[in-house]
Amino acid sequence: MRKLDDGLKKALEKVKYFLLDLDGTLYLDGVPIGDMANTLNYIRSTGRKLIYLTNNSSKSTDKYVDRLTKIGFYKEGDLVYSSGTASAEYFNRYYAGKKVFVLGTESFKAELIKNGVNVTEGLDADIALLAYDTELTYKKLCDFVKNIHRGAKYIATHPDNNCPAEEVYIPDAGSFIKMIETSNGFTPELIIGKPNSVMGKNLKVRFNEEDDKAFMMVGDRLYTDIAFGINSNFYSMLVLSGETTEDMLETSPVNPSFILESFNDVKNYL
């Protein structure tokens, strides 16, 4: 395996913000990986900010905060930032007031509405937004493709093919994207979440931070997490606690800045 922890200690001197993927990076199927809560506490003690950056758009921000708090991860000063939050910001900036049909959970739709997005249940949408819908119904799927057929702009929150779990990985939004392409030939015109750099640009604005290297993206997936870090010109750290195996890494054209077996190991470099 390529050894890519050389230079990590020096790079971390510049890092102010850790952008942390969740599934496969901090926990697996809701179970913390190692002594992760203490690792996060240690990072906070160094004055760095923790930003839970997730492509998963099946839950509202409040539900993520509640879940992360219960397992001892979320503390005052942390931030949850999802592809759903980024989507709401994107729509409000470029498509304010436009009707959006959402292939997503009720919780996700409620958060979009709370953030000023004009969500519609009809076949008159200007935008068709595909999210990670764990409440998917056949009718909702059919209405979604009908809206695209009638001219709605097709946007997806993220392209992850599956969601890590202990027994077997389960289908995520990327699998829905492939299903719709197979059925109708439709593909998203834009993907908001990782690996697209929209979320990175939004966070730089939010924190008024001009230095790209103040951010370290940490994740277990090469084609979303690490590609996002590269596309955003941030540092990127691959952890081998989730989807990516050593064999996958050896054949991948995506090259992370650094590699660790587990994010818990970062304490050795701070």
CSV table of C-alpha atoms in Angstrom, one decimal:
chain,number,residue,atom,x,y,z
A,1,MET,CA,0.0,0.0,0.0
A,2,ARG,CA,1.2,3.5,-0.7
A,3,LYS,CA,2.4,5.1,2.5
A,4,LEU,CA,1.0,8.6,2.5
A,5,ASP,CA,1.3,9.9,6.1
A,6,ASP,CA,4.6,11.6,5.4
A,7,GLY,CA,4.3,15.3,5.8
A,8,LEU,CA,1.0,15.0,7.7
A,9,LYS,CA,2.2,16.6,10.9
A,10,LYS,CA,3.5,19.7,9.0
A,11,ALA,CA,0.3,19.9,6.9
A,12,LEU,CA,-1.9,19.8,10.1
A,13,GLU,CA,-0.2,23.0,11.3
A,14,LYS,CA,-2.2,24.8,8.6
A,15,VAL,CA,-5.5,23.0,9.2
A,16,LYS,CA,-8.2,24.9,11.0
A,17,TYR,CA,-11.3,22.9,9.9
A,18,PHE,CA,-11.7,19.1,9.8
A,19,LEU,CA,-14.5,18.2,7.3
A,20,LEU,CA,-15.6,14.8,8.6
A,21,ASP,CA,-17.5,12.2,6.7
A,22,LEU,CA,-19.7,10.0,8.9
A,23,ASP,CA,-20.5,6.4,7.8
A,24,GLY,CA,-17.3,4.4,7.4
A,25,THR,CA,-15.2,7.2,8.8
A,26,LEU,CA,-16.4,7.9,12.3
A,27,TYR,CA,-18.8,5.0,12.8
A,28,LEU,CA,-20.1,1.9,11.0
A,29,ASP,CA,-23.9,1.3,11.2
A,30,GLY,CA,-24.1,3.7,14.1
A,31,VAL,CA,-21.3,2.1,16.1
A,32,PRO,CA,-18.3,4.3,16.8
A,33,ILE,CA,-15.0,3.2,15.3
A,34,GLY,CA,-12.6,2.7,18.2
A,35,ASP,CA,-12.4,5.5,20.8
A,36,MET,CA,-13.7,8.1,18.3
A,37,ALA,CA,-15.4,10.4,20.9
A,38,ASN,CA,-12.1,11.0,22.7
A,39,THR,CA,-10.3,11.5,19.4
A,40,LEU,CA,-12.8,14.3,18.5
A,41,ASN,CA,-12.4,15.8,22.0
A,42,TYR,CA,-8.7,15.9,21.5
A,43,ILE,CA,-9.0,17.7,18.2
A,44,ARG,CA,-11.3,20.3,19.8
A,45,SER,CA,-8.7,20.8,22.5
A,46,THR,CA,-6.2,21.9,19.8
A,47,GLY,CA,-8.6,24.8,18.8
A,48,ARG,CA,-9.7,23.2,15.5
A,49,LYS,CA,-13.3,23.1,14.3
A,50,LEU,CA,-15.2,19.9,13.5
A,51,ILE,CA,-17.6,20.0,10.6
A,52,TYR,CA,-19.6,16.9,10.0
A,53,LEU,CA,-19.8,16.9,6.2
A,54,THR,CA,-22.2,14.3,4.9
A,55,ASN,CA,-23.7,13.4,1.6
A,56,ASN,CA,-26.5,11.6,3.3
A,57,SER,CA,-29.7,13.6,2.6
A,58,SER,CA,-32.2,11.3,4.3
A,59,LYS,CA,-32.2,13.1,7.6
A,60,SER,CA,-32.6,16.8,8.7
A,61,THR,CA,-29.7,18.6,10.3
A,62,ASP,CA,-31.5,18.5,13.7
A,63,LYS,CA,-31.8,14.7,13.5
A,64,TYR,CA,-28.1,14.5,12.8
A,65,VAL,CA,-27.2,16.7,15.7
A,66,ASP,CA,-29.4,14.6,18.0
A,67,ARG,CA,-27.9,11.3,16.7
A,68,LEU,CA,-24.3,12.6,17.0
A,69,THR,CA,-25.0,14.0,20.5
A,70,LYS,CA,-26.3,10.7,21.7
A,71,ILE,CA,-23.1,8.8,20.7
A,72,GLY,CA,-20.9,11.5,22.3
A,73,PHE,CA,-19.7,13.1,19.0
A,74,TYR,CA,-21.4,16.5,18.8
A,75,LYS,CA,-20.4,19.3,21.1
A,76,GLU,CA,-21.1,23.1,21.2
A,77,GLY,CA,-19.2,24.8,18.4
A,78,ASP,CA,-19.4,21.8,16.0
A,79,LEU,CA,-21.4,22.0,12.7
A,80,VAL,CA,-23.4,19.6,10.7
A,81,TYR,CA,-23.3,20.4,7.0
A,82,SER,CA,-25.1,18.1,4.6
A,83,SER,CA,-25.7,17.9,0.8
A,84,GLY,CA,-29.3,18.8,1.7
A,85,THR,CA,-28.2,22.0,3.4
A,86,ALA,CA,-26.0,22.8,0.5
A,87,SER,CA,-28.9,22.1,-1.9
A,88,ALA,CA,-31.2,24.6,-0.1
A,89,GLU,CA,-28.4,27.3,-0.2
A,90,TYR,CA,-27.9,26.6,-3.9
A,91,PHE,CA,-31.6,26.8,-4.8
A,92,ASN,CA,-32.1,30.0,-2.7
A,93,ARG,CA,-29.1,31.6,-4.5
A,94,TYR,CA,-29.9,30.6,-8.1
A,95,TYR,CA,-33.5,29.4,-8.2
A,96,ALA,CA,-35.3,31.4,-5.5
A,97,GLY,CA,-39.0,30.7,-5.5
A,98,LYS,CA,-38.9,27.9,-8.2
A,99,LYS,CA,-40.9,24.8,-7.5
A,100,VAL,CA,-38.9,21.8,-6.4
A,101,PHE,CA,-40.2,18.2,-6.5
A,102,VAL,CA,-38.2,16.1,-4.0
A,103,LEU,CA,-37.4,12.4,-4.2
A,104,GLY,CA,-36.6,12.4,-0.5
A,105,THR,CA,-37.8,11.7,3.0
A,106,GLU,CA,-40.5,13.8,4.8
A,107,SER,CA,-37.8,15.0,7.2
A,108,PHE,CA,-35.6,16.2,4.4
A,109,LYS,CA,-38.5,18.0,2.6
A,110,ALA,CA,-39.4,19.7,5.9
A,111,GLU,CA,-35.9,21.0,6.2
A,112,LEU,CA,-35.9,22.4,2.7
A,113,ILE,CA,-39.2,24.1,3.4
A,114,LYS,CA,-37.8,25.5,6.6
A,115,ASN,CA,-34.9,26.9,4.6
A,116,GLY,CA,-37.2,28.7,2.1
A,117,VAL,CA,-37.3,26.2,-0.7
A,118,ASN,CA,-40.6,26.0,-2.6
A,119,VAL,CA,-41.3,22.2,-2.4
A,120,THR,CA,-44.2,20.9,-4.6
A,121,GLU,CA,-45.9,17.5,-4.6
A,122,GLY,CA,-47.3,18.0,-8.1
A,123,LEU,CA,-46.2,17.5,-11.7
A,124,ASP,CA,-45.4,21.2,-12.3
A,125,ALA,CA,-41.9,21.3,-10.9
A,126,ASP,CA,-39.1,23.5,-12.2
A,127,ILE,CA,-36.5,21.3,-10.5
A,128,ALA,CA,-36.5,17.6,-9.7
A,129,LEU,CA,-34.2,16.9,-6.8
A,130,LEU,CA,-33.1,13.4,-6.1
A,131,ALA,CA,-32.0,12.7,-2.5
A,132,TYR,CA,-31.4,9.6,-0.4
A,133,ASP,CA,-35.0,8.5,0.0
A,134,THR,CA,-35.3,5.8,2.6
A,135,GLU,CA,-39.1,6.2,2.3
A,136,LEU,CA,-39.2,5.6,-1.4
A,137,THR,CA,-42.5,4.6,-3.0
A,138,TYR,CA,-43.2,3.6,-6.6
A,139,LYS,CA,-45.6,6.5,-7.1
A,140,LYS,CA,-43.0,9.0,-5.9
A,141,LEU,CA,-40.5,7.6,-8.3
A,142,CYS,CA,-42.9,7.7,-11.2
A,143,ASP,CA,-43.9,11.3,-10.4
A,144,PHE,CA,-40.2,12.2,-10.2
A,145,VAL,CA,-39.4,11.0,-13.7
A,146,LYS,CA,-42.6,12.6,-15.1
A,147,ASN,CA,-41.4,15.9,-13.8
A,148,ILE,CA,-38.1,15.5,-15.6
A,149,HIS,CA,-39.9,14.5,-18.7
A,150,ARG,CA,-42.0,17.6,-18.5
A,151,GLY,CA,-39.0,19.8,-18.4
A,152,ALA,CA,-37.8,20.0,-14.8
A,153,LYS,CA,-34.1,20.5,-14.2
A,154,TYR,CA,-32.7,17.2,-12.8
A,155,ILE,CA,-30.4,17.7,-9.8
A,156,ALA,CA,-29.1,15.2,-7.3
A,157,THR,CA,-27.8,15.8,-3.8
A,158,HIS,CA,-25.0,13.2,-4.0
A,159,PRO,CA,-23.8,10.2,-6.1
A,160,ASP,CA,-23.0,7.6,-3.4
A,161,ASN,CA,-23.9,4.1,-4.7
A,162,ASN,CA,-24.4,2.6,-1.3
A,163,CYS,CA,-24.4,3.4,2.4
A,164,PRO,CA,-22.0,1.5,4.7
A,165,ALA,CA,-23.5,-1.0,7.2
A,166,GLU,CA,-22.1,-3.9,9.1
A,167,GLU,CA,-23.9,-6.9,7.5
A,168,VAL,CA,-24.2,-5.6,3.9
A,169,TYR,CA,-23.9,-2.2,2.3
A,170,ILE,CA,-27.4,-0.8,1.4
A,171,PRO,CA,-28.5,1.2,-1.8
A,172,ASP,CA,-27.9,5.0,-1.6
A,173,ALA,CA,-28.8,7.8,-4.0
A,174,GLY,CA,-26.3,6.8,-6.6
A,175,SER,CA,-28.1,3.5,-7.1
A,176,PHE,CA,-31.4,5.5,-7.6
A,177,ILE,CA,-29.6,7.6,-10.2
A,178,LYS,CA,-28.5,4.5,-12.1
A,179,MET,CA,-32.0,3.0,-11.9
A,180,ILE,CA,-33.5,6.2,-13.4
A,181,GLU,CA,-30.9,6.3,-16.1
A,182,THR,CA,-31.5,2.6,-17.0
A,183,SER,CA,-35.3,3.2,-17.1
A,184,ASN,CA,-35.5,6.6,-18.8
A,185,GLY,CA,-32.1,7.7,-19.9
A,186,PHE,CA,-32.2,10.7,-17.6
A,187,THR,CA,-29.0,11.8,-15.8
A,188,PRO,CA,-28.5,14.7,-13.3
A,189,GLU,CA,-27.5,18.0,-14.8
A,190,LEU,CA,-25.8,18.8,-11.5
A,191,ILE,CA,-24.7,17.0,-8.3
A,192,ILE,CA,-24.6,19.3,-5.2
A,193,GLY,CA,-22.7,17.1,-2.7
A,194,LYS,CA,-19.3,15.4,-2.8
A,195,PRO,CA,-17.4,15.2,-5.1
A,196,ASN,CA,-18.7,18.5,-6.5
A,197,SER,CA,-17.0,21.5,-5.0
A,198,VAL,CA,-20.3,23.4,-4.2
A,199,MET,CA,-20.1,22.5,-0.5
A,200,GLY,CA,-16.5,23.5,-0.3
A,201,LYS,CA,-17.1,26.9,-1.8
A,202,ASN,CA,-20.1,27.5,0.5
A,203,LEU,CA,-18.0,26.6,3.6
A,204,LYS,CA,-15.2,29.0,2.6
A,205,VAL,CA,-17.8,31.8,2.3
A,206,ARG,CA,-19.4,30.8,5.6
A,207,PHE,CA,-16.1,31.0,7.5
A,208,ASN,CA,-14.6,33.8,5.5
A,209,GLU,CA,-11.6,31.6,4.9
A,210,GLU,CA,-9.4,32.3,1.8
A,211,ASP,CA,-6.8,29.6,2.4
A,212,ASP,CA,-7.9,26.3,0.9
A,213,LYS,CA,-5.3,24.4,3.0
A,214,ALA,CA,-7.1,25.5,6.2
A,215,PHE,CA,-9.5,22.6,5.4
A,216,MET,CA,-8.8,18.9,5.7
A,217,MET,CA,-11.5,16.6,4.2
A,218,VAL,CA,-11.5,13.2,5.9
A,219,GLY,CA,-13.4,10.2,4.5
A,220,ASP,CA,-13.5,6.6,3.5
A,221,ARG,CA,-14.5,6.9,-0.2
A,222,LEU,CA,-12.2,7.8,-3.0
A,223,TYR,CA,-14.8,8.9,-5.6
A,224,THR,CA,-16.8,11.2,-3.2
A,225,ASP,CA,-14.8,12.2,-0.1
A,226,ILE,CA,-11.3,12.3,-1.5
A,227,ALA,CA,-12.4,13.6,-5.0
A,228,PHE,CA,-14.3,16.4,-3.2
A,229,GLY,CA,-11.2,17.4,-1.3
A,230,ILE,CA,-9.2,17.4,-4.5
A,231,ASN,CA,-11.8,19.3,-6.5
A,232,SER,CA,-12.0,21.9,-3.7
A,233,ASN,CA,-8.2,22.2,-3.5
A,234,PHE,CA,-8.4,21.1,0.2
A,235,TYR,CA,-6.1,18.6,1.9
A,236,SER,CA,-7.6,15.1,1.8
A,237,MET,CA,-7.2,12.2,4.2
A,238,LEU,CA,-8.4,8.7,3.3
A,239,VAL,CA,-9.2,6.4,6.2
A,240,LEU,CA,-9.3,2.6,5.6
A,241,SER,CA,-12.1,2.0,8.0
A,242,GLY,CA,-15.0,2.0,5.5
A,243,GLU,CA,-15.5,1.3,1.8
A,244,THR,CA,-12.0,1.7,0.4
A,245,THR,CA,-9.7,-1.3,0.5
A,246,GLU,CA,-6.0,-1.4,-0.1
A,247,ASP,CA,-6.6,-3.1,-3.5
A,248,MET,CA,-9.0,-0.4,-4.5
A,249,LEU,CA,-6.5,2.3,-3.5
A,250,GLU,CA,-3.7,0.8,-5.6
A,251,THR,CA,-5.7,0.9,-8.8
A,252,SER,CA,-7.5,4.2,-8.2
A,253,PRO,CA,-6.6,7.4,-10.2
A,254,VAL,CA,-7.8,9.4,-7.2
A,255,ASN,CA,-4.8,10.2,-4.9
A,256,PRO,CA,-5.5,11.4,-1.4
A,257,SER,CA,-3.0,13.8,0.3
A,258,PHE,CA,-2.7,11.4,3.3
A,259,ILE,CA,-3.8,7.9,4.3
A,260,LEU,CA,-4.5,6.5,7.8
A,261,GLU,CA,-5.9,3.1,8.9
A,262,SER,CA,-8.3,4.9,11.2
A,263,PHE,CA,-9.1,8.6,11.9
A,264,ASN,CA,-8.2,7.8,15.5
A,265,ASP,CA,-4.6,7.7,14.4
A,266,VAL,CA,-4.6,11.4,13.7
A,267,LYS,CA,-3.9,12.1,17.3
A,268,ASN,CA,-0.3,10.9,16.7
A,269,TYR,CA,0.3,13.9,14.3
A,270,LEU,CA,-1.3,16.8,16.2
